[in-house]
Coordinates of N, CA and C in Angstrom, one line a residue:
Chain X
X1324 N -12.4 6.0 23.0 CA -13.4 5.3 22.1 C -13.0 5.6 20.6
X1325 N -13.3 4.7 19.8 CA -13.0 4.8 18.4 C -14.4 4.9 17.6
X1326 N -14.4 5.7 16.6 CA -15.6 5.9 15.8 C -15.2 6.0 14.3
X1327 N -15.9 5.3 13.4 CA -15.7 5.4 12.0 C -17.0 5.9 11.4
X1328 N -16.9 6.9 10.5 CA -18.1 7.4 9.8 C -18.0 7.3 8.3
X1329 N -18.9 6.6 7.7 CA -19.0 6.5 6.3 C -20.3 7.1 5.8
X1330 N -20.2 8.3 5.2 CA -21.4 9.1 5.0 C -22.1 8.7 3.7
X1331 N -21.6 7.9 2.8 CA -22.2 7.5 1.6 C -22.8 6.1 1.7
X1332 N -24.1 6.0 1.8 CA -24.7 4.7 1.9 C -24.5 3.9 0.6
X1333 N -24.6 4.7 -0.6 CA -24.5 4.0 -1.9 C -23.8 4.9 -2.8
X1334 N -23.0 4.3 -3.7 CA -22.3 5.0 -4.7 C -22.4 4.3 -6.1
X1335 N -22.5 5.0 -7.2 CA -22.5 4.4 -8.5 C -21.2 5.0 -9.3
X1336 N -20.6 4.1 -10.1 CA -19.5 4.5 -10.9 C -19.6 3.8 -12.2
X1337 N -19.2 4.4 -13.3 CA -19.1 3.8 -14.6 C -17.9 2.9 -14.7
X1338 N -18.1 1.8 -15.3 CA -16.9 0.9 -15.5 C -15.8 1.6 -16.1
X1339 N -14.6 1.3 -15.6 CA -13.3 1.9 -16.0 C -13.0 3.3 -15.5
X1340 N -13.9 3.9 -14.7 CA -13.7 5.1 -14.1 C -13.2 4.9 -12.7
X1341 N -12.6 6.0 -12.1 CA -12.2 5.9 -10.7 C -13.3 6.4 -9.8
X1342 N -13.3 5.9 -8.5 CA -14.3 6.3 -7.6 C -13.6 6.4 -6.2
X1343 N -14.1 7.4 -5.4 CA -13.6 7.6 -4.0 C -14.7 7.3 -3.0
X1344 N -14.4 6.5 -2.1 CA -15.3 6.2 -1.0 C -14.8 6.8 0.3
X1345 N -15.6 7.6 0.9 CA -15.2 8.5 2.0 C -15.2 7.7 3.4
X1346 N -14.3 8.1 4.2 CA -14.2 7.6 5.6 C -13.6 8.6 6.5
X1347 N -14.3 8.9 7.5 CA -13.6 9.8 8.6 C -13.6 9.0 9.9
X1348 N -12.7 9.3 10.8 CA -12.6 8.6 12.0 C -12.3 9.5 13.2
X1349 N -12.5 8.9 14.3 CA -12.2 9.6 15.6 C -11.6 8.6 16.5
X1350 N -10.5 9.0 17.2 CA -9.9 8.1 18.2 C -9.1 8.9 19.1
X1351 N -8.9 8.3 20.3 CA -8.0 8.9 21.3 C -6.6 8.2 21.3
X1352 N -6.5 7.1 20.5 CA -5.3 6.3 20.5 C -4.2 7.1 19.7
X1353 N -3.0 7.3 20.3 CA -1.9 8.0 19.6 C -1.4 7.3 18.3
X1354 N -1.5 6.0 18.3 CA -1.1 5.2 17.2 C -2.2 4.3 16.8
X1355 N -2.4 4.2 15.5 CA -3.6 3.4 15.1 C -3.4 3.0 13.6
X1356 N -4.2 2.0 13.2 CA -4.1 1.6 11.8 C -5.5 1.7 11.2
X1357 N -5.5 2.0 9.9 CA -6.8 2.2 9.2 C -6.9 1.1 8.1
X1358 N -8.0 0.5 7.9 CA -8.2 -0.6 7.0 C -9.4 -0.4 6.1
X1359 N -9.4 -1.0 5.0 CA -10.6 -1.1 4.1 C -10.8 -2.6 3.8
X1360 N -12.1 -3.0 3.9 CA -12.5 -4.3 3.5 C -13.6 -4.2 2.5
X1361 N -13.7 -5.3 1.7 CA -14.7 -5.4 0.7 C -15.6 -6.6 1.0
X1362 N -16.9 -6.4 1.0 CA -17.8 -7.6 1.2 C -18.8 -7.7 0.1
X1363 N -18.5 -8.7 -0.8 CA -19.4 -9.0 -1.9 C -20.7 -9.6 -1.4
X1364 N -21.6 -9.8 -2.3 CA -22.9 -10.3 -1.9 C -22.8 -11.7 -1.3
X1365 N -21.7 -12.4 -1.6 CA -21.5 -13.7 -1.0 C -21.3 -13.6 0.5
X1366 N -20.9 -12.5 1.0 CA -20.8 -12.3 2.4 C -19.5 -12.3 3.1
X1367 N -18.4 -12.8 2.4 CA -17.1 -12.9 3.0 C -16.4 -11.6 2.9
X1368 N -15.9 -11.1 4.1 CA -15.1 -9.9 4.1 C -13.7 -10.1 3.6
X1369 N -13.3 -9.2 2.7 CA -11.9 -9.4 2.1 C -11.1 -8.1 2.4
X1370 N -10.0 -8.3 3.1 CA -9.1 -7.2 3.4 C -8.5 -6.6 2.1
X1371 N -8.5 -5.3 2.0 CA -8.0 -4.6 0.8 C -6.7 -3.9 1.0
X1372 N -6.6 -3.0 2.1 CA -5.5 -2.1 2.2 C -5.4 -1.6 3.6
X1373 N -4.1 -1.3 4.0 CA -3.8 -0.9 5.4 C -3.0 0.4 5.3
X1374 N -3.3 1.3 6.3 CA -2.5 2.6 6.4 C -2.2 2.8 7.9
X1375 N -1.0 2.9 8.2 CA -0.6 3.2 9.6 C -0.6 4.7 9.9
X1376 N -0.9 5.1 11.1 CA -1.1 6.5 11.4 C 0.2 7.3 11.3
X1377 N 1.4 6.6 11.4 CA 2.6 7.3 11.3 C 3.3 7.1 9.9
X1378 N 2.6 6.4 9.0 CA 3.2 6.2 7.7 C 3.3 7.5 6.9
X1379 N 4.4 7.8 6.3 CA 4.6 9.1 5.6 C 3.9 9.1 4.3
X1380 N 3.8 7.9 3.7 CA 3.2 7.8 2.3 C 1.8 7.2 2.4
X1381 N 1.0 7.5 1.4 CA -0.3 6.9 1.3 C -0.1 5.5 0.8
X1382 N -0.9 4.6 1.4 CA -0.8 3.1 1.0 C -1.4 2.9 -0.4
X1383 N -0.8 2.0 -1.1 CA -1.4 1.6 -2.4 C -1.3 0.1 -2.5
X1384 N -2.3 -0.6 -3.1 CA -2.3 -2.0 -3.4 C -3.0 -2.2 -4.7
X1385 N -2.3 -2.3 -5.8 CA -2.9 -2.5 -7.1 C -3.7 -1.3 -7.5
X1386 N -5.0 -1.6 -7.7 CA -6.0 -0.5 -8.1 C -6.5 0.3 -6.9
X1387 N -6.1 -0.1 -5.7 CA -6.6 0.5 -4.5 C -5.5 1.4 -3.9
X1388 N -6.0 2.6 -3.6 CA -5.1 3.5 -2.8 C -5.9 4.2 -1.7
X1389 N -5.2 4.5 -0.7 CA -5.8 5.2 0.5 C -5.3 6.6 0.6
X1390 N -6.2 7.5 0.5 CA -5.9 9.0 0.6 C -6.1 9.3 2.1
X1391 N -4.9 9.3 2.8 CA -4.9 9.5 4.2 C -4.5 11.0 4.5
X1392 N -5.5 11.7 5.2 CA -5.2 13.0 5.6 C -5.4 13.1 7.1
X1393 N -4.3 13.0 7.8 CA -4.3 12.8 9.3 C -5.0 14.0 10.0
X1394 N -4.7 15.2 9.6 CA -5.2 16.4 10.2 C -6.7 16.5 10.1
X1395 N -7.2 16.0 9.0 CA -8.7 16.0 8.8 C -9.3 14.7 9.2
X1396 N -8.5 13.8 9.7 CA -9.0 12.5 10.2 C -9.8 11.8 9.1
X1397 N -9.3 11.7 7.9 CA -10.0 11.0 6.9 C -9.1 10.0 6.2
X1398 N -9.7 8.9 5.7 CA -8.9 7.8 5.1 C -9.8 7.3 4.0
X1399 N -9.9 8.0 2.9 CA -10.7 7.7 1.8 C -10.1 6.6 0.9
X1400 N -10.9 5.7 0.4 CA -10.4 4.7 -0.5 C -10.7 5.1 -1.9
X1401 N -9.6 5.0 -2.7 CA -9.7 5.3 -4.2 C -9.6 4.0 -4.9
X1402 N -10.6 3.7 -5.8 CA -10.5 2.6 -6.7 C -10.3 3.1 -8.1
X1403 N -9.2 2.8 -8.7 CA -9.0 3.2 -10.1 C -9.5 2.2 -11.1
X1404 N -9.9 2.6 -12.3 CA -10.3 1.7 -13.4 C -11.3 0.7 -12.9
X1405 N -12.4 1.1 -12.4 CA -13.4 0.2 -11.8 C -13.8 -0.9 -12.7
X1406 N -14.1 -2.0 -12.1 CA -14.5 -3.2 -12.8 C -15.8 -3.7 -12.3
X1407 N -16.6 -4.5 -13.1 CA -17.9 -4.9 -12.6 C -17.8 -5.7 -11.3
X1408 N -16.7 -6.4 -11.2 CA -16.5 -7.2 -10.0 C -16.2 -6.4 -8.7
X1409 N -16.1 -5.1 -8.9 CA -15.9 -4.2 -7.7 C -17.2 -3.9 -7.0
X1410 N -18.3 -4.3 -7.6 CA -19.6 -4.0 -7.0 C -19.7 -4.8 -5.7
X1411 N -19.8 -4.1 -4.6 CA -19.8 -4.8 -3.3 C -20.1 -3.7 -2.3
X1412 N -20.1 -4.2 -1.0 CA -20.1 -3.3 0.2 C -18.7 -3.1 0.6
X1413 N -18.3 -1.8 0.9 CA -17.0 -1.5 1.4 C -17.0 -0.9 2.8
X1414 N -16.2 -1.5 3.6 CA -16.1 -1.0 5.0 C -14.8 -0.4 5.3
X1415 N -14.8 0.7 6.0 CA -13.6 1.3 6.6 C -13.5 0.9 8.1
X1416 N -12.3 0.6 8.6 CA -12.2 0.1 9.9 C -10.9 0.7 10.5
X1417 N -10.8 0.7 11.8 CA -9.6 1.1 12.5 C -9.4 0.3 13.7
X1418 N -8.1 0.2 14.2 CA -7.8 -0.3 15.5 C -6.5 0.4 16.0
X1419 N -6.4 0.4 17.3 CA -5.2 1.0 17.9 C -4.0 0.1 17.7
X1420 N -2.9 0.6 17.9 CA -1.6 -0.1 17.8 C -1.2 -0.7 19.1
X1421 N -1.3 0.2 20.1 CA -1.0 -0.3 21.5 C -2.2 -0.5 22.3
X1422 N -3.0 0.5 22.6 CA -4.2 0.3 23.2 C -5.3 -0.1 22.2
X1423 N -6.3 -0.9 22.6 CA -7.3 -1.3 21.7 C -6.7 -2.1 20.5
X1424 N -5.6 -2.8 20.7 CA -4.9 -3.4 19.6 C -5.7 -4.6 19.0
X1425 N -6.5 -5.2 19.7 CA -7.2 -6.4 19.2 C -8.6 -6.1 18.7
X1426 N -9.0 -4.9 18.9 CA -10.4 -4.6 18.6 C -10.5 -3.6 17.4
X1427 N -11.1 -4.0 16.3 CA -11.3 -3.2 15.2 C -12.7 -2.6 15.3
X1428 N -12.8 -1.3 15.0 CA -14.1 -0.6 14.9 C -14.4 -0.4 13.4
X1429 N -15.6 -0.8 13.0 CA -16.0 -0.7 11.6 C -17.1 0.4 11.4
X1430 N -17.1 1.0 10.2 CA -18.2 1.9 9.8 C -19.3 1.0 9.3
X1431 N -20.4 1.7 8.9 CA -21.6 1.0 8.4 C -21.6 0.7 6.9
X1432 N -20.5 1.1 6.3 CA -20.3 0.6 4.9 C -20.9 1.5 3.8
X1433 N -20.3 1.4 2.6 CA -20.8 2.0 1.4 C -21.0 1.0 0.4
X1434 N -22.2 0.9 -0.2 CA -22.5 0.0 -1.3 C -22.1 0.6 -2.6
X1435 N -21.1 0.0 -3.3 CA -20.7 0.5 -4.6 C -21.3 -0.4 -5.7
X1436 N -21.8 0.3 -6.7 CA -22.4 -0.4 -7.9 C -21.6 0.1 -9.1
X1437 N -21.0 -0.8 -9.8 CA -20.3 -0.4 -11.0 C -21.2 -0.7 -12.2
X1438 N -21.4 0.3 -13.0 CA -22.3 0.2 -14.2 C -21.5 -0.1 -15.4
X1439 N -22.0 -1.0 -16.2 CA -21.3 -1.4 -17.5 C -21.4 -0.2 -18.5
Chain R
X1292 N -5.8 -24.9 7.8 CA -6.5 -24.9 6.6 C -6.1 -23.7 5.7
X1293 N -6.7 -23.7 4.5 CA -6.4 -22.6 3.6 C -7.0 -21.3 4.0
X1294 N -8.2 -21.4 4.6 CA -8.9 -20.2 5.0 C -9.5 -20.4 6.4
X1295 N -10.3 -19.4 6.8 CA -11.0 -19.5 8.1 C -12.4 -20.2 7.8
X1296 N -12.6 -21.3 8.5 CA -13.8 -22.1 8.3 C -14.8 -21.9 9.5
X1297 N -16.0 -21.6 9.2 CA -17.0 -21.4 10.2 C -18.2 -22.4 9.9
X1298 N -18.6 -23.1 11.0 CA -19.7 -24.0 10.9 C -20.7 -23.8 12.1
X1299 N -22.0 -24.0 11.9 CA -22.6 -24.2 10.6 C -22.7 -22.9 9.8
X1300 N -23.0 -22.9 8.6 CA -23.2 -21.7 7.8 C -24.5 -21.0 8.1
X1301 N -25.5 -21.8 8.4 CA -26.8 -21.3 8.8 C -27.3 -22.1 10.1
X1302 N -27.9 -21.4 11.0 CA -28.5 -22.0 12.2 C -29.8 -21.3 12.5
X1303 N -30.8 -22.1 12.5 CA -32.1 -21.6 13.0 C -32.4 -22.3 14.3
X1304 N -32.8 -21.5 15.3 CA -33.0 -22.1 16.6 C -34.2 -21.4 17.3
X1305 N -34.8 -22.1 18.2 CA -35.9 -21.5 18.9 C -35.5 -20.6 20.0
X1306 N -36.2 -19.6 20.3 CA -36.0 -18.7 21.4 C -35.8 -19.5 22.7
X1307 N -34.7 -19.2 23.5 CA -34.5 -19.9 24.7 C -33.5 -21.0 24.6
X1308 N -33.2 -21.5 23.4 CA -32.3 -22.6 23.2 C -30.8 -22.1 23.3
X1309 N -30.0 -23.1 23.4 CA -28.5 -22.9 23.5 C -27.9 -23.2 22.1
X1310 N -27.0 -22.4 21.7 CA -26.3 -22.7 20.4 C -24.8 -22.5 20.5
X1311 N -24.1 -23.3 19.7 CA -22.6 -23.2 19.6 C -22.3 -22.9 18.2
X1312 N -21.4 -21.9 18.0 CA -20.9 -21.6 16.7 C -19.4 -21.9 16.7
X1313 N -18.9 -22.5 15.6 CA -17.5 -23.0 15.6 C -16.7 -22.2 14.6
X1314 N -15.4 -21.9 14.9 CA -14.5 -21.2 14.0 C -13.2 -22.0 14.0
X1315 N -12.7 -22.3 12.8 CA -11.4 -23.0 12.6 C -10.5 -22.0 11.9
X1316 N -9.6 -21.4 12.6 CA -8.8 -20.3 11.9 C -7.7 -20.8 11.0
X1317 N -7.0 -19.9 10.3 CA -5.9 -20.3 9.5 C -4.8 -20.9 10.4
X1318 N -4.2 -22.0 10.0 CA -3.2 -22.6 10.8 C -2.0 -21.7 11.1
X1319 N -1.7 -21.6 12.3 CA -0.6 -20.7 12.7 C -1.0 -19.3 13.1
X1320 N -2.2 -18.9 12.8 CA -2.7 -17.6 13.3 C -2.9 -17.6 14.8
X1321 N -2.2 -16.7 15.5 CA -2.4 -16.7 16.9 C -3.6 -15.9 17.4
X1322 N -4.0 -14.9 16.6 CA -5.1 -14.1 17.0 C -6.4 -14.5 16.3
X1323 N -7.4 -14.5 17.1 CA -8.8 -14.9 16.6 C -9.8 -13.9 17.1
X1324 N -10.7 -13.6 16.3 CA -11.7 -12.5 16.6 C -13.1 -13.0 16.3
X1325 N -14.1 -12.6 17.1 CA -15.5 -12.8 16.8 C -16.1 -11.5 16.6
X1326 N -16.9 -11.3 15.6 CA -17.7 -10.1 15.3 C -19.1 -10.6 15.0
X1327 N -20.0 -9.6 15.2 CA -21.4 -9.8 14.9 C -21.9 -8.7 13.9
X1328 N -22.6 -9.1 12.8 CA -23.0 -8.2 11.8 C -24.5 -8.3 11.6
X1329 N -25.2 -7.2 11.9 CA -26.6 -7.1 11.7 C -26.8 -6.5 10.3
X1330 N -28.0 -6.7 9.7 CA -28.3 -6.3 8.4 C -28.1 -4.8 8.2
X1331 N -27.3 -4.5 7.2 CA -27.1 -3.0 6.9 C -26.1 -2.3 7.8
X1332 N -25.4 -3.1 8.6 CA -24.5 -2.5 9.5 C -23.1 -3.1 9.3
X1333 N -22.1 -2.4 9.9 CA -20.8 -3.0 9.9 C -20.6 -4.0 11.0
X1334 N -19.6 -4.8 10.9 CA -19.3 -5.8 12.0 C -19.1 -5.1 13.3
X1335 N -19.6 -5.7 14.4 CA -19.5 -5.2 15.7 C -18.6 -6.2 16.5
X1336 N -17.6 -5.7 17.2 CA -16.6 -6.5 17.9 C -17.3 -7.2 19.1
X1337 N -16.9 -8.5 19.3 CA -17.4 -9.3 20.4 C -16.2 -9.6 21.3
X1338 N -15.3 -10.4 20.8 CA -14.2 -10.9 21.6 C -13.0 -11.2 20.8
X1339 N -11.8 -11.1 21.4 CA -10.5 -11.3 20.7 C -9.7 -12.2 21.6
X1340 N -9.1 -13.3 20.9 CA -8.2 -14.2 21.6 C -6.8 -14.0 21.1
X1341 N -5.9 -14.1 22.0 CA -4.4 -14.2 21.6 C -4.0 -15.5 22.2
X1342 N -3.8 -16.5 21.4 CA -3.5 -17.8 21.9 C -4.8 -18.4 22.5
X1343 N -4.6 -18.9 23.7 CA -5.8 -19.6 24.3 C -6.6 -18.6 25.2
X1344 N -6.1 -17.5 25.5 CA -6.7 -16.6 26.4 C -7.5 -15.5 25.7
X1345 N -8.6 -15.1 26.3 CA -9.4 -14.0 25.8 C -8.7 -12.7 26.2
X1346 N -8.1 -12.0 25.2 CA -7.3 -10.8 25.5 C -8.3 -9.6 25.7
X1347 N -9.5 -9.6 25.1 CA -10.4 -8.5 25.2 C -11.8 -9.1 24.9
X1348 N -12.6 -9.1 25.9 CA -14.0 -9.7 25.8 C -15.0 -8.5 26.0
X1349 N -14.6 -7.3 25.8 CA -15.4 -6.2 26.2 C -16.7 -6.0 25.3
X1350 N -16.7 -6.7 24.1 CA -17.8 -6.6 23.2 C -18.9 -7.6 23.4
X1351 N -18.7 -8.6 24.3 CA -19.8 -9.5 24.6 C -20.9 -8.8 25.2
X1352 N -22.1 -8.9 24.6 CA -23.2 -8.0 25.1 C -23.7 -8.3 26.5
X1353 N -23.7 -9.6 26.9 CA -24.1 -9.9 28.3 C -23.6 -11.3 28.6
X1354 N -24.0 -11.8 29.8 CA -23.4 -13.0 30.2 C -24.0 -14.3 29.6
X1355 N -24.9 -14.1 28.6 CA -25.4 -15.2 27.9 C -24.4 -15.7 26.8
X1356 N -23.5 -14.8 26.5 CA -22.5 -15.0 25.5 C -21.1 -15.4 26.1
X1357 N -20.5 -16.5 25.6 CA -19.3 -16.9 26.1 C -18.5 -17.5 24.9
X1358 N -17.2 -17.4 24.9 CA -16.4 -18.0 23.9 C -15.1 -18.6 24.5
X1359 N -14.7 -19.7 23.8 CA -13.5 -20.4 24.3 C -12.6 -20.7 23.1
X1360 N -11.3 -21.0 23.5 CA -10.3 -21.4 22.5 C -9.3 -22.2 23.2
X1361 N -9.7 -23.4 23.7 CA -8.9 -24.2 24.6 C -7.5 -24.6 24.2
X1362 N -7.3 -24.8 22.9 CA -6.0 -25.2 22.5 C -5.3 -24.2 21.6
X1363 N -5.8 -23.0 21.6 CA -5.2 -21.9 20.8 C -5.4 -22.0 19.3
X1364 N -6.4 -22.9 18.9 CA -6.7 -23.0 17.5 C -8.2 -22.8 17.3
X1365 N -9.0 -23.8 17.3 CA -10.4 -23.7 17.1 C -11.1 -23.0 18.2
X1366 N -12.1 -22.2 17.9 CA -12.8 -21.4 18.9 C -14.3 -21.7 18.8
X1367 N -15.0 -21.7 19.9 CA -16.4 -21.9 19.9 C -17.1 -20.7 20.6
X1368 N -18.1 -20.1 19.9 CA -18.9 -19.0 20.5 C -20.2 -19.7 21.0
X1369 N -20.5 -19.5 22.3 CA -21.6 -20.1 22.9 C -22.6 -19.1 23.3
X1370 N -23.9 -19.3 23.0 CA -24.9 -18.4 23.3 C -26.0 -19.2 24.1
X1371 N -26.3 -18.8 25.3 CA -27.3 -19.4 26.1 C -28.6 -18.6 26.0
X1372 N -29.7 -19.4 26.2 CA -31.0 -18.7 26.3 C -31.2 -17.7 25.2
X1373 N -31.1 -18.2 23.9 CA -31.1 -17.2 22.8 C -32.4 -16.4 22.7
X1374 N -32.2 -15.2 22.3 CA -33.3 -14.2 22.1 C -33.4 -13.8 20.6
X1375 N -34.5 -13.3 20.2 CA -34.7 -13.0 18.8 C -33.7 -11.9 18.4
X1376 N -33.3 -11.0 19.3 CA -32.3 -10.0 19.0 C -30.9 -10.5 18.8
X1377 N -30.7 -11.8 19.1 CA -29.4 -12.4 18.8 C -29.2 -12.7 17.3
X1378 N -30.3 -12.7 16.6 CA -30.3 -13.0 15.2 C -29.3 -12.0 14.4
X1379 N -28.4 -12.6 13.7 CA -27.3 -11.8 13.0 C -26.4 -12.8 12.3
X1380 N -25.5 -12.3 11.6 CA -24.4 -13.1 11.0 C -23.2 -12.9 12.0
X1381 N -22.7 -14.1 12.4 CA -21.6 -14.1 13.4 C -20.3 -14.4 12.5
X1382 N -19.4 -13.5 12.5 CA -18.2 -13.6 11.7 C -17.0 -13.9 12.6
X1383 N -16.2 -14.8 12.2 CA -14.9 -15.1 12.8 C -13.8 -14.7 11.9
X1384 N -12.7 -14.2 12.5 CA -11.5 -13.8 11.7 C -10.3 -14.2 12.4
X1385 N -9.2 -14.4 11.7 CA -7.9 -14.7 12.3 C -6.8 -13.8 11.7
X1386 N -5.7 -13.6 12.4 CA -4.6 -12.9 11.8 C -3.3 -13.4 12.5
X1387 N -2.2 -13.1 11.8 CA -0.9 -13.4 12.4 C -0.3 -12.3 13.2
X1388 N -1.2 -11.2 13.4 CA -0.7 -10.1 14.2 C -0.1 -9.0 13.4
X1389 N 0.4 -8.0 14.0 CA 1.1 -7.0 13.2 C 0.1 -6.1 12.5
X1390 N 0.6 -5.4 11.5 CA -0.2 -4.4 10.8 C -0.9 -5.1 9.6
X1391 N -1.6 -6.2 9.8 CA -2.2 -6.8 8.7 C -3.7 -6.8 9.0
X1392 N -4.4 -6.9 7.9 CA -5.9 -7.1 8.0 C -6.2 -8.5 8.4
X1393 N -7.4 -8.6 8.8 CA -7.9 -9.9 9.2 C -8.3 -10.8 8.0
X1394 N -8.3 -12.1 8.2 CA -8.9 -13.0 7.2 C -10.2 -13.5 7.8
X1395 N -11.3 -13.2 7.2 CA -12.6 -13.6 7.7 C -13.1 -14.9 7.2
X1396 N -13.9 -15.6 8.0 CA -14.6 -16.7 7.5 C -15.9 -16.2 6.8
X1397 N -16.7 -17.1 6.3 CA -17.9 -16.8 5.6 C -19.1 -16.5 6.5
X1398 N -18.9 -16.7 7.8 CA -19.9 -16.4 8.8 C -20.9 -17.5 9.0
X1399 N -21.6 -17.4 10.2 CA -22.7 -18.2 10.5 C -23.9 -17.3 10.6
X1400 N -24.9 -17.6 9.8 CA -26.2 -16.8 9.9 C -27.0 -17.4 11.0
X1401 N -27.2 -16.7 12.1 CA -28.1 -17.3 13.2 C -29.4 -16.6 13.1
X1402 N -30.5 -17.4 13.1 CA -31.8 -16.9 13.2 C -32.5 -17.5 14.4
X1403 N -33.0 -16.7 15.2 CA -33.7 -17.1 16.4 C -35.2 -16.8 16.2
X1404 N -36.0 -17.9 16.2 CA -37.5 -17.8 15.9 C -38.3 -18.0 17.2

């Protein structure tokens, strides 16, 4: 079974500052992928970043980076230089690479509010 | 199409009625997923199609729920004898496989009264 835990229901950050959103996971799959999605108030989920469990380097996509610590089973999202448009719900998710390959498990999300 | 299209965007139905929710994925995406999202929670897996076949339907809550994808493109999620607990946003997503994230549609908000 897979489980995603996001312990921060809500976070605030000042515009232009960096923020870290926490995610821990548990799985019995030997190979897996970790994902972050953004869900603005409009409701549409937007894929942000992917990290493979065997990737040697942390993933980066523009202002997003994933701080992957495999031994601690954590996959925190770092957003640099926050913008007002970053205010949204953020979900961490995972799925297996071989087993459970089609099924993603999501956390319950963190609401990020960027203050001007 | 350019994105994943879901219709209707909102559906209000009476308890006990039958509903169909439609998903039109990105052209060429072989994988299609249905998720259900309740207020304040993350999406919950329902079913996954690879082509025309349901590769994993372990998330369907009971036999009132059924989904099809007869030609490997458009999918329909069917709910019989709806109950108030079925009220949620039903999300459809598609992907081309591999290590990519999903492209989600805007969802169908189902309200059972």
